[in-house]
Short mmCIF file of C-alpha atoms in Angstrom, two decimals:
data_model
loop_
_atom_site.label_atom_id
_atom_site.label_comp_id
_atom_site.label_asym_id
_atom_site.label_seq_id
_atom_site.Cartn_x
_atom_site.Cartn_y
_atom_site.Cartn_z
CA MET A 27 123.63 199.63 20.47
CA SER A 28 121.68 198.87 23.62
CA GLU A 29 122.89 199.49 27.19
CA SER A 30 124.20 195.91 27.15
CA GLY A 31 126.10 196.47 23.92
CA LEU A 32 123.65 194.48 21.80
CA PRO A 33 122.66 195.77 18.34
CA ILE A 34 119.27 197.43 17.84
CA ALA A 35 118.04 197.45 14.25
CA PRO A 36 116.74 200.86 13.08
CA VAL A 37 113.83 199.02 11.46
CA CYS A 38 112.55 195.62 12.56
CA ASP A 39 110.32 193.37 10.48
CA GLU A 40 109.32 189.71 10.37
CA SER A 41 112.91 188.70 9.58
CA ALA A 42 113.82 189.57 13.18
CA LEU A 43 111.66 186.69 14.33
CA GLN A 44 112.77 183.91 11.99
CA GLY A 45 112.41 180.61 13.78
CA PHE A 46 110.48 182.28 16.59
CA ASP A 47 108.05 179.84 18.26
CA PRO A 48 105.46 181.86 20.23
CA GLN A 49 104.24 178.84 22.17
CA ALA A 50 107.72 177.83 23.34
CA ARG A 51 109.11 181.34 23.92
CA LEU A 52 105.98 183.04 25.21
CA GLY A 53 103.20 180.71 26.26
CA LYS A 54 100.16 182.28 27.90
CA PRO A 55 100.35 184.81 30.72
CA GLY A 56 100.62 182.97 34.03
CA GLU A 57 101.98 179.81 32.41
CA TYR A 58 105.45 178.40 31.76
CA PRO A 59 107.81 179.95 30.71
CA PHE A 60 106.09 183.07 32.12
CA THR A 61 107.60 185.42 29.51
CA ARG A 62 104.28 187.29 29.36
CA GLY A 63 103.92 187.60 33.12
CA VAL A 64 103.56 185.45 36.21
CA TYR A 65 99.79 185.87 36.55
CA PRO A 66 97.08 185.28 33.90
CA THR A 67 95.36 188.64 34.36
CA MET A 68 98.33 190.76 35.58
CA TYR A 69 97.08 194.35 36.15
CA THR A 70 93.67 193.96 34.50
CA GLY A 71 92.25 192.95 37.87
CA LYS A 72 94.31 195.16 40.19
CA PRO A 73 97.54 197.15 39.79
CA TRP A 74 100.95 196.26 41.16
CA THR A 75 101.80 197.02 44.80
CA MET A 76 102.82 200.65 45.08
CA ARG A 77 105.63 200.51 47.59
CA GLN A 78 107.57 203.62 48.64
CA TYR A 79 111.05 203.26 50.16
CA ALA A 80 111.39 205.48 53.21
CA GLY A 81 113.28 205.76 56.46
CA PHE A 82 115.47 208.43 57.99
CA GLY A 83 116.55 209.78 61.35
CA THR A 84 114.74 208.25 64.28
CA ALA A 85 112.08 205.56 64.34
CA ARG A 86 109.55 208.20 65.37
CA GLU A 87 110.26 210.41 62.34
CA SER A 88 110.11 207.44 59.97
CA ASN A 89 106.85 206.31 61.54
CA GLU A 90 105.36 209.71 60.74
CA ARG A 91 106.49 209.37 57.08
CA TYR A 92 104.92 205.88 56.87
CA HIS A 93 101.60 207.18 58.11
CA GLN A 94 101.76 209.96 55.49
CA LEU A 95 102.47 207.45 52.72
CA VAL A 96 99.66 205.10 53.80
CA LYS A 97 97.28 208.07 53.89
CA ALA A 98 98.43 209.03 50.37
CA GLY A 99 97.46 205.58 49.10
CA THR A 100 100.62 203.47 49.14
CA GLY A 101 99.91 199.73 49.29
CA GLY A 102 103.16 198.65 50.91
CA LEU A 103 105.93 200.01 53.07
CA SER A 104 109.63 199.71 52.29
CA VAL A 105 112.07 200.39 55.11
CA ALA A 106 115.45 202.07 54.59
CA PHE A 107 117.92 201.47 57.43
CA ASP A 108 120.91 203.63 58.30
CA LEU A 109 124.43 202.37 57.59
CA PRO A 110 125.30 201.26 61.14
CA THR A 111 122.14 199.14 61.28
CA GLN A 112 122.95 197.63 57.88
CA MET A 113 126.41 196.68 59.15
CA GLY A 114 125.24 195.28 62.49
CA TYR A 115 126.51 198.08 64.74
CA ASP A 116 124.70 199.96 67.49
CA SER A 117 124.33 203.73 67.27
CA ASP A 118 126.70 204.28 70.22
CA GLU A 119 129.63 202.34 68.77
CA PRO A 120 132.60 204.49 67.64
CA ILE A 121 132.40 203.17 64.06
CA ALA A 122 128.80 204.48 63.80
CA HIS A 123 129.73 208.07 64.62
CA GLY A 124 128.47 210.51 62.01
CA GLU A 125 126.30 207.97 60.19
CA VAL A 126 123.37 207.50 62.58
CA GLY A 127 120.06 208.15 60.85
CA LYS A 128 121.72 209.48 57.67
CA VAL A 129 120.63 207.15 54.84
CA GLY A 130 117.82 205.43 56.70
CA VAL A 131 116.34 204.83 60.10
CA ALA A 132 118.46 203.79 63.09
CA ILE A 133 117.19 200.55 64.67
CA ASP A 134 119.09 199.36 67.73
CA SER A 135 116.54 197.23 69.58
CA VAL A 136 112.98 195.99 69.78
CA ASP A 137 112.10 199.35 71.36
CA ASP A 138 113.03 201.17 68.15
CA MET A 139 111.16 198.67 65.97
CA ARG A 140 108.07 199.11 68.14
CA THR A 141 108.23 202.88 67.61
CA LEU A 142 108.88 202.48 63.87
CA PHE A 143 105.60 200.61 63.27
CA ARG A 144 103.40 202.14 65.97
CA GLY A 145 99.81 202.55 64.83
CA LEU A 146 100.29 200.74 61.52
CA PRO A 147 98.13 197.68 60.69
CA LEU A 148 100.86 195.05 60.31
CA ASP A 149 98.30 192.35 59.48
CA LYS A 150 97.04 194.44 56.54
CA VAL A 151 100.12 196.20 55.19
CA SER A 152 102.97 194.48 53.32
CA THR A 153 106.39 195.53 54.56
CA SER A 154 109.67 195.24 52.70
CA MET A 155 112.94 195.70 54.58
CA THR A 156 116.11 196.53 52.66
CA ILE A 157 118.49 194.75 54.98
CA ASN A 158 120.99 192.00 54.23
CA SER A 159 123.57 190.77 56.73
CA PRO A 160 121.29 191.54 59.75
CA ALA A 161 118.14 190.48 57.84
CA SER A 162 117.35 187.77 60.39
CA THR A 163 117.57 190.31 63.23
CA MET A 164 115.19 192.81 61.60
CA LEU A 165 112.78 190.03 60.61
CA LEU A 166 112.60 188.75 64.19
CA LEU A 167 112.18 192.26 65.63
CA TYR A 168 109.26 192.79 63.24
CA GLN A 169 107.70 189.49 64.30
CA LEU A 170 108.12 190.34 68.00
CA VAL A 171 106.46 193.74 67.58
CA ALA A 172 103.58 192.21 65.64
CA ALA A 173 103.12 189.55 68.35
CA GLU A 174 102.78 192.31 70.95
CA GLU A 175 99.78 193.52 68.92
CA GLY A 176 98.29 190.02 68.81
CA ILE A 177 99.27 189.44 65.17
CA ALA A 178 100.55 185.94 64.46
CA GLY A 179 103.49 185.21 62.17
CA ASN A 180 101.22 183.53 59.61
CA GLN A 181 99.36 186.85 59.17
CA LEU A 182 102.47 188.84 58.24
CA THR A 183 103.34 189.59 54.63
CA GLY A 184 106.40 191.27 53.25
CA THR A 185 110.02 190.72 52.27
CA VAL A 186 113.49 190.89 53.72
CA GLN A 187 116.12 191.57 51.08
CA ASN A 188 118.51 189.07 52.70
CA ASP A 189 120.71 188.93 49.57
CA VAL A 190 124.26 188.93 50.90
CA LEU A 191 126.05 187.69 47.78
CA LYS A 192 125.39 190.93 45.89
CA GLU A 193 126.94 192.80 48.83
CA TYR A 194 130.29 191.16 48.10
CA ILE A 195 129.86 192.06 44.42
CA ALA A 196 128.58 195.62 44.42
CA ARG A 197 127.49 197.21 47.67
CA GLY A 198 129.72 196.27 50.60
CA THR A 199 127.39 195.97 53.62
CA TYR A 200 128.49 192.42 54.39
CA ILE A 201 129.57 191.17 57.81
CA TYR A 202 130.33 187.46 57.81
CA PRO A 203 132.23 185.28 55.28
CA PRO A 204 130.15 183.91 52.38
CA LYS A 205 129.67 180.37 53.75
CA ALA A 206 128.43 181.65 57.11
CA SER A 207 126.16 184.13 55.35
CA LEU A 208 124.66 181.36 53.23
CA ARG A 209 124.07 179.25 56.35
CA LEU A 210 122.21 182.17 57.94
CA ILE A 211 120.08 182.59 54.82
CA SER A 212 119.10 178.90 54.76
CA ASP A 213 118.17 179.19 58.46
CA ILE A 214 115.84 182.08 57.55
CA PHE A 215 114.25 179.94 54.81
CA ALA A 216 113.59 177.12 57.27
CA TYR A 217 112.38 179.43 60.05
CA CYS A 218 109.87 181.25 57.87
CA GLN A 219 108.53 178.00 56.42
CA ASN A 220 107.26 177.17 59.92
CA GLU A 221 106.79 180.57 61.56
CA MET A 222 105.98 183.08 58.78
CA PRO A 223 104.78 181.11 55.75
CA ARG A 224 103.49 184.16 53.83
CA TRP A 225 106.76 186.05 54.12
CA ASN A 226 109.14 186.40 51.15
CA THR A 227 112.40 185.15 52.63
CA ILE A 228 114.76 186.79 50.15
CA SER A 229 114.73 189.47 47.47
CA ILE A 230 117.59 188.55 45.19
CA SER A 231 118.82 191.88 43.96
CA GLY A 232 120.25 193.11 40.71
CA TYR A 233 119.33 196.70 41.54
CA HIS A 234 122.50 197.49 43.46
CA MET A 235 124.69 195.92 40.81
CA ALA A 236 122.98 198.14 38.23
CA GLU A 237 123.57 201.18 40.44
CA ALA A 238 127.26 200.20 40.57
CA GLY A 239 127.38 200.19 36.76
CA ALA A 240 126.18 196.76 35.62
CA THR A 241 124.53 196.54 32.20
CA PRO A 242 121.04 195.01 31.94
CA VAL A 243 122.59 191.68 30.86
CA GLN A 244 125.04 191.72 33.78
CA GLU A 245 122.26 192.72 36.19
CA ILE A 246 120.13 189.70 35.27
CA ALA A 247 122.96 187.20 34.80
CA PHE A 248 124.72 187.87 38.09
CA THR A 249 121.40 188.03 39.98
CA LEU A 250 120.23 184.67 38.65
CA ALA A 251 123.66 183.15 39.28
CA ASN A 252 123.37 184.28 42.92
CA ALA A 253 119.85 182.85 43.05
CA LYS A 254 121.14 179.47 41.90
CA GLU A 255 123.67 179.54 44.76
CA TYR A 256 120.91 180.23 47.29
CA VAL A 257 118.79 177.39 45.91
CA ARG A 258 121.72 174.97 46.06
CA THR A 259 122.46 176.03 49.65
CA ALA A 260 118.88 175.47 50.76
CA ILE A 261 118.70 172.06 49.07
CA ALA A 262 122.02 171.07 50.66
CA ALA A 263 120.56 172.06 54.06
CA GLY A 264 117.78 169.50 53.53
CA LEU A 265 114.97 171.73 52.26
CA ASP A 266 112.78 170.60 49.37
CA VAL A 267 112.90 173.02 46.45
CA ASP A 268 109.12 173.31 46.21
CA ASP A 269 108.90 174.12 49.94
CA PHE A 270 111.01 177.29 49.79
CA ALA A 271 111.21 178.37 46.13
CA PRO A 272 107.66 179.85 45.96
CA ARG A 273 108.77 182.47 48.52
CA LEU A 274 111.83 183.60 46.55
CA SER A 275 111.52 187.05 45.03
CA PHE A 276 113.76 189.36 43.03
CA PHE A 277 114.60 193.06 42.89
CA PHE A 278 115.61 194.87 39.70
CA VAL A 279 116.21 198.38 38.42
CA ALA A 280 114.20 200.22 35.75
CA ARG A 281 116.26 202.52 33.54
CA THR A 282 115.10 205.14 31.04
CA THR A 283 115.99 202.81 28.12
CA LEU A 284 112.43 201.54 28.12
CA LEU A 285 112.52 198.93 25.31
CA GLU A 286 115.57 197.08 26.59
CA GLU A 287 114.21 197.16 30.14
CA VAL A 288 110.95 195.54 29.00
CA ALA A 289 112.95 192.91 27.11
CA LYS A 290 115.18 192.37 30.17
CA PHE A 291 112.28 191.63 32.49
CA ARG A 292 110.67 189.24 30.00
CA ALA A 293 113.97 187.41 29.39
CA ALA A 294 114.61 187.07 33.13
CA ARG A 295 111.26 185.33 33.70
CA ARG A 296 111.86 182.91 30.85
CA ILE A 297 115.38 181.97 31.97
CA TRP A 298 114.47 181.52 35.65
CA ALA A 299 111.51 179.29 34.80
CA ARG A 300 113.79 177.03 32.77
CA ILE A 301 116.49 176.95 35.48
CA MET A 302 114.02 175.98 38.19
CA ARG A 303 112.24 173.32 36.15
CA GLU A 304 115.17 171.78 34.29
CA GLU A 305 118.11 172.26 36.68
CA PHE A 306 116.43 171.99 40.08
CA GLY A 307 113.41 169.85 39.24
CA ALA A 308 110.84 172.27 40.65
CA LYS A 309 107.34 170.97 39.93
CA ASN A 310 105.23 173.66 41.56
CA PRO A 311 104.56 176.44 38.99
CA LYS A 312 105.02 179.00 41.80
CA SER A 313 108.60 177.76 42.22
CA GLN A 314 109.22 178.56 38.54
CA MET A 315 107.81 182.10 38.69
CA LEU A 316 110.20 185.02 38.83
CA ARG A 317 108.29 187.53 40.93
CA PHE A 318 110.06 190.85 41.32
CA HIS A 319 110.02 194.30 42.82
CA THR A 320 111.37 197.22 40.80
CA GLN A 321 112.91 200.51 41.80
CA THR A 322 113.50 203.29 39.33
CA ALA A 323 117.17 204.02 38.63
CA GLY A 324 118.64 206.25 41.30
CA VAL A 325 121.95 206.32 39.45
CA GLN A 326 120.31 208.09 36.52
CA LEU A 327 118.99 210.96 38.63
CA THR A 328 120.86 214.26 38.45
CA ALA A 329 121.42 217.00 40.99
CA GLN A 330 121.37 219.44 38.04
CA GLN A 331 117.83 220.53 37.10
CA PRO A 332 116.33 218.00 39.55
CA GLU A 333 112.78 218.54 38.24
CA VAL A 334 113.83 216.69 35.06
CA ASN A 335 114.06 213.60 37.27
CA LEU A 336 110.27 213.60 37.42
CA VAL A 337 110.27 212.81 33.69
CA ARG A 338 112.97 210.16 34.06
CA VAL A 339 111.14 208.44 36.92
CA ALA A 340 107.85 208.41 34.99
CA LEU A 341 109.51 206.68 32.02
CA GLN A 342 111.36 204.25 34.25
CA GLY A 343 108.19 203.39 36.13
CA LEU A 344 106.33 202.88 32.86
CA GLY A 345 109.05 200.47 31.70
CA ALA A 346 108.74 198.45 34.91
CA VAL A 347 104.97 198.18 34.47
CA LEU A 348 105.22 197.21 30.80
CA GLY A 349 107.81 194.65 31.88
CA GLY A 350 105.41 193.05 34.36
CA THR A 351 106.69 194.04 37.82
CA GLN A 352 104.82 192.88 40.94
CA SER A 353 105.64 195.95 43.00
CA LEU A 354 107.26 199.29 42.30
CA HIS A 355 109.07 202.07 44.09
CA THR A 356 109.42 205.33 42.20
CA ASN A 357 112.30 207.53 43.32
CA SER A 358 111.72 211.09 44.41
CA TYR A 359 113.05 213.77 42.08
CA ASP A 360 115.33 215.27 44.77
CA GLU A 361 117.12 212.08 45.83
CA ALA A 362 120.30 213.01 43.93
CA ILE A 363 120.64 215.92 46.37
CA ALA A 364 119.45 214.60 49.74
CA LEU A 365 116.81 212.50 51.46
CA PRO A 366 113.45 213.20 49.78
CA THR A 367 111.13 215.82 51.17
CA GLN A 368 107.55 214.91 52.02
CA LYS A 369 106.26 216.66 48.88
CA ALA A 370 108.77 214.86 46.64
CA ALA A 371 107.88 211.47 48.14
CA ARG A 372 104.18 212.15 47.52
CA LEU A 373 104.86 213.18 43.90
CA ALA A 374 106.78 209.93 43.37
CA LEU A 375 103.76 207.95 44.54
CA ARG A 376 101.43 210.07 42.37
CA THR A 377 103.59 209.10 39.37
CA GLN A 378 102.68 205.45 39.89
CA GLN A 379 99.04 206.32 40.40
CA VAL A 380 98.90 208.24 37.10
CA ILE A 381 100.39 205.22 35.27
CA ALA A 382 97.91 202.88 36.96
CA TYR A 383 94.74 204.94 36.68
CA GLU A 384 95.15 207.46 33.85
CA THR A 385 96.88 205.40 31.13
CA ASP A 386 95.59 202.31 29.36
CA VAL A 387 98.67 200.11 29.90
CA THR A 388 96.86 198.15 32.63
CA LYS A 389 93.98 197.18 30.37
CA THR A 390 95.79 194.32 28.60
CA VAL A 391 98.47 191.84 29.64
CA ASP A 392 101.99 192.21 28.16
CA PRO A 393 101.20 194.90 25.53
CA PHE A 394 104.50 194.32 23.69
CA ALA A 395 103.94 190.60 23.01
CA GLY A 396 104.64 189.88 19.34
CA SER A 397 106.46 193.17 18.76
CA TYR A 398 109.26 192.60 16.27
CA VAL A 399 111.75 194.71 18.16
CA VAL A 400 110.85 193.68 21.73
CA GLU A 401 110.71 189.96 20.95
CA ALA A 402 114.05 190.19 19.12
CA MET A 403 115.58 192.14 21.99
CA THR A 404 114.16 189.66 24.53
CA ASP A 405 115.85 186.80 22.67
CA ASP A 406 119.12 188.73 22.38
CA VAL A 407 119.17 189.65 26.06
CA ALA A 408 118.26 186.08 27.06
CA ALA A 409 121.08 184.59 24.99
CA ALA A 410 123.64 187.00 26.44
CA VAL A 411 122.39 186.38 30.00
CA VAL A 412 122.65 182.60 29.62
CA GLU A 413 126.20 182.96 28.28
CA LEU A 414 127.25 185.12 31.24
CA ILE A 415 125.61 182.81 33.80
CA GLN A 416 127.64 179.99 32.27
CA ALA A 417 130.81 182.08 32.72
CA VAL A 418 129.99 182.26 36.45
CA GLU A 419 129.30 178.51 36.58
CA ASP A 420 132.60 177.81 34.81
CA ARG A 421 134.37 179.56 37.69
CA GLY A 422 132.69 177.30 40.25
CA GLY A 423 129.44 179.16 40.87
CA ALA A 424 128.58 182.56 42.35
CA VAL A 425 130.59 182.30 45.58
CA ALA A 426 133.74 181.02 43.87
CA ALA A 427 133.41 183.70 41.19
CA ILE A 428 132.98 186.38 43.89
CA GLU A 429 136.14 185.15 45.63
CA GLN A 430 137.96 185.44 42.28
CA GLY A 431 136.61 188.99 41.82
CA PHE A 432 134.91 188.12 38.52
CA GLN A 433 131.53 189.86 38.86
CA LYS A 434 133.00 192.94 40.52
CA SER A 435 135.61 193.46 37.79
CA GLU A 436 133.05 192.97 35.00
CA ILE A 437 130.74 195.59 36.54
CA GLU A 438 133.60 198.02 37.14
CA ARG A 439 134.59 197.82 33.47
CA SER A 440 131.02 198.62 32.42
CA ALA A 441 130.82 201.52 34.88
CA TYR A 442 134.10 202.96 33.60
CA ARG A 443 132.96 202.71 29.98
CA ASN A 444 129.69 204.46 30.88
CA ALA A 445 131.54 207.27 32.67
CA LEU A 446 133.81 207.81 29.67
CA GLU A 447 130.81 208.04 27.35
CA ILE A 448 129.17 210.68 29.56
CA ASP A 449 132.40 212.68 29.88
CA SER A 450 132.95 212.65 26.11
CA GLY A 451 129.34 213.55 25.32
CA GLU A 452 128.77 210.29 23.44
CA ARG A 453 126.03 209.48 25.97
CA THR A 454 123.59 212.34 26.60
CA VAL A 455 122.42 213.16 30.11
CA VAL A 456 119.93 216.02 29.86
CA GLY A 457 120.88 218.92 32.11
CA LEU A 458 124.33 217.49 32.80
CA ASN A 459 126.34 217.33 29.56
CA ARG A 460 123.67 218.79 27.25
CA PHE A 461 120.92 221.38 27.73
CA ALA A 462 122.55 222.64 30.92
CA LEU A 463 121.59 225.88 32.65
CA ASP A 464 124.06 228.67 33.33
CA GLU A 465 122.73 228.97 36.85
CA GLU A 466 120.80 226.37 38.87
CA GLU A 467 117.70 227.35 40.83
CA PRO A 468 118.14 227.17 44.62
CA TYR A 469 116.84 224.06 46.38
CA GLU A 470 116.50 223.47 50.12
CA PRO A 471 117.17 219.77 50.85
CA LEU A 472 115.93 217.77 53.82
CA ARG A 473 118.73 217.57 56.39
CA VAL A 474 119.26 215.06 59.21
CA ASP A 475 119.70 216.65 62.64
CA PRO A 476 122.98 215.52 64.31
CA GLN A 477 121.09 215.49 67.62
CA ILE A 478 119.58 212.20 66.44
CA GLU A 479 122.82 210.37 67.21
CA VAL A 480 123.00 211.89 70.70
CA ASP A 481 119.40 210.89 71.44
CA GLN A 482 119.93 207.38 70.11
CA ARG A 483 123.00 206.91 72.33
CA GLU A 484 121.02 208.06 75.36
CA ARG A 485 118.21 205.62 74.58
CA LEU A 486 120.70 202.76 74.33
CA ALA A 487 122.26 203.68 77.69
CA ALA A 488 118.80 203.70 79.30
CA LEU A 489 117.90 200.36 77.70
CA ARG A 490 121.02 198.66 79.08
CA LYS A 491 120.21 199.92 82.58
CA GLU A 492 116.53 198.88 82.49
CA ARG A 493 116.73 195.38 80.97
CA GLY A 494 117.70 192.13 82.66
CA ASN A 495 121.32 191.90 81.54
CA ARG A 496 121.86 188.38 82.88
CA ALA A 497 119.05 187.07 80.72
CA VAL A 498 120.52 188.91 77.72
CA LEU A 499 123.97 187.38 78.29
CA ARG A 500 122.50 183.87 78.63
CA ALA A 501 120.52 184.32 75.41
CA LEU A 502 123.59 185.58 73.55
CA ASP A 503 125.59 182.56 74.78
CA ASP A 504 122.83 180.30 73.44
CA LEU A 505 123.09 182.12 70.10
CA ARG A 506 126.84 181.53 69.95
CA ALA A 507 126.31 177.84 70.74
CA ALA A 508 123.78 177.48 67.90
CA ALA A 509 126.10 179.29 65.50
CA SER A 510 128.93 176.94 66.49
CA GLY A 511 126.78 173.90 65.70
CA SER A 512 124.01 173.15 63.25
CA ASP A 513 120.89 174.36 65.10
CA ASN A 514 118.80 177.11 63.52
CA VAL A 515 120.24 180.35 64.90
CA LEU A 516 116.98 182.29 64.59
CA LEU A 517 115.39 180.63 67.62
CA PRO A 518 118.01 181.72 70.19
CA MET A 519 118.36 185.02 68.32
CA ARG A 520 114.65 185.69 68.79
CA GLU A 521 114.95 185.06 72.52
CA ALA A 522 117.93 187.40 72.80
CA LEU A 523 116.02 190.16 71.00
CA ARG A 524 112.96 189.52 73.16
CA GLN A 525 115.16 190.09 76.21
CA ARG A 526 116.12 193.43 74.58
CA ALA A 527 119.54 192.52 73.27
CA THR A 528 120.67 195.12 70.75
CA VAL A 529 121.28 194.66 67.04
CA GLY A 530 125.00 195.21 67.61
CA GLU A 531 125.17 192.66 70.44
CA VAL A 532 123.51 190.01 68.29
CA SER A 533 125.80 190.71 65.34
CA HIS A 534 128.89 190.69 67.55
CA ALA A 535 127.86 187.31 69.02
CA LEU A 536 127.85 185.87 65.48
CA ARG A 537 131.12 187.67 64.65
CA ASP A 538 132.66 185.87 67.64
CA VAL A 539 131.87 182.51 66.02
CA TRP A 540 131.94 183.15 62.26
CA GLY A 541 134.40 186.00 61.97
CA VAL A 542 134.15 188.75 59.36
CA TYR A 543 134.73 188.82 55.63
CA VAL A 544 137.91 190.43 54.32
CA PRO A 545 137.71 191.26 50.58
CA ARG A 546 140.25 189.63 48.32
CA ASP A 547 141.69 192.93 47.11
CA THR A 548 142.47 194.08 50.68
CA VAL A 549 144.22 190.90 51.83
#
C-alpha cells in the first residue's frame, strides 16, 4: 500500500493503463492539463530555482547567512521568521518571552527588515517569505526597504506564503477569524496587481499539513480545497480570475516514497488545471498552471544518526525534481536536532546542485511519462483527491469544513496511524526502529543566544523614542478605519510601517477591529 493507503501492484503491465488516453490525461509539457509540467522545456533549458530556507536570531545574523547562501550559488532566498513575528507580536511583549529569534529571525519594524536585506540585490534575487497572518506587513516592509534602494515594486519578484486557511487546519499561527483573514488576502491580491505585479501573492501550502501527518492524497485535496476558497473570495471581491490567478503558487512536501510523490505532483497539476478552466472559467493558460515550490520532508528527519538524513534529503529532492517542481528547498541533515549549521546548510544546497548538474534527470521533460506504475498511481491519486475535495465541498467549502473540524480530524487520524506503525515496527525508519546504534556520536548543535531577546527589546525601546509617535498613531487610526470599512487595508498599513510602526502595533490595530480566532475545540 502507498502512503495514502492506495494499492501498489508488485508488477505493472499494460493492463494498468486500460482506457488510458495519453492526449486527455497527459497532453504535451506546457499545455493543458499540464500533467507533464507547466513549461514546455522544464529543466532542459535551466534548472529549478534553488531556494534555501534560512533565518534565525537577529536580522544581522540572518543577513550574514543569506550572503553565504548567495555566494554558494543559491538562486533564491527563503525567510524563516520567529514565532512572535509569525503571530503578530513584538519582541518585547510578554507573550514573546523565550521565543525571540528561536525558529527564525525576529522582525519588529522596518529597521529590522532593512538590516535583514542589507547589501543584497533585491531587484535580482527572488525572495520567499514564510509568513501567513502578518503576510501583508512583511510584504510592505520588503517593498519599503527596496524603495529606499531605488527599486520599484514592479522589479520585485518573490512570494509571500499568505495561506491562512492551512493555519487553522494544521499549524496554528493564525490571528484573525477566517472571514477577516480572507478579506486581508484579497486585499493583498488587489494591491500587488497594481503595485507589485511580478510578486506571487500566495503560496497555498500542503507542506505543513503533511508535516502534521496528512497523507499525500490529503495534502493535495485539502490544499486545492483551500485554493478554491481563495479564488472564490477574490472573485467575490470583484477581481477577475485571469487577473490574479497567474500569480497563485503552491507549496508541497517531498517524502522519501519517491514514486507516489511523483504521481502526487502530476495529479495535482491535472486536477488544478481542470478546476480553473471548468469551475472558474479561467481562459489564460497561466491561470490553469499549478506552479509550486517544494521542501523536503522535515518530519521524516531523525535526530538519531543524523547523517542518514543526507540520504533521505537527496531522495526527497530527486522526487521533487522528477515531479516537476519550480523551486526547491532541501533540508539540512541536522534540522531534527537544532537550527542548521552553516556547513549543513551548504551541504543541503550542494545536494540540489548534484541533482541538477551531475545526473541526467534534467535532460528530458517528465522522465516517467508513460510508465505503467507512475501513470496508474497518478490516476489513483487523482481519483482519491477529487473524492476528498468533494467531501470538503459537501460540508460547505474549506472554511465551513475547518469550522466543523473536518480536515484537522482527518489529518490527526492519519498521523496517529503512522505513529502506531512506527512504534510497532510495521513502518521502518532507519536508525530509529531498525539499524539503530548502541551509542550515538556526539553532535554540537547551533544554539540561539538568549541575549538576542534583550537586544531586540532595547532596539524597540529606542525606536519608540526616536520616531514621530503622533504620526504613527494617526496612521494606525487610519488602518483601523479601513479595516472597519471596505477600503484596501494595505495602503494605510504601508504608511504606518513607513512611519516606523511596529509589527505588533499593526497587528493589534487589526485585532481591535476584527478580533481573534478561537478554535472550535477550545470554545
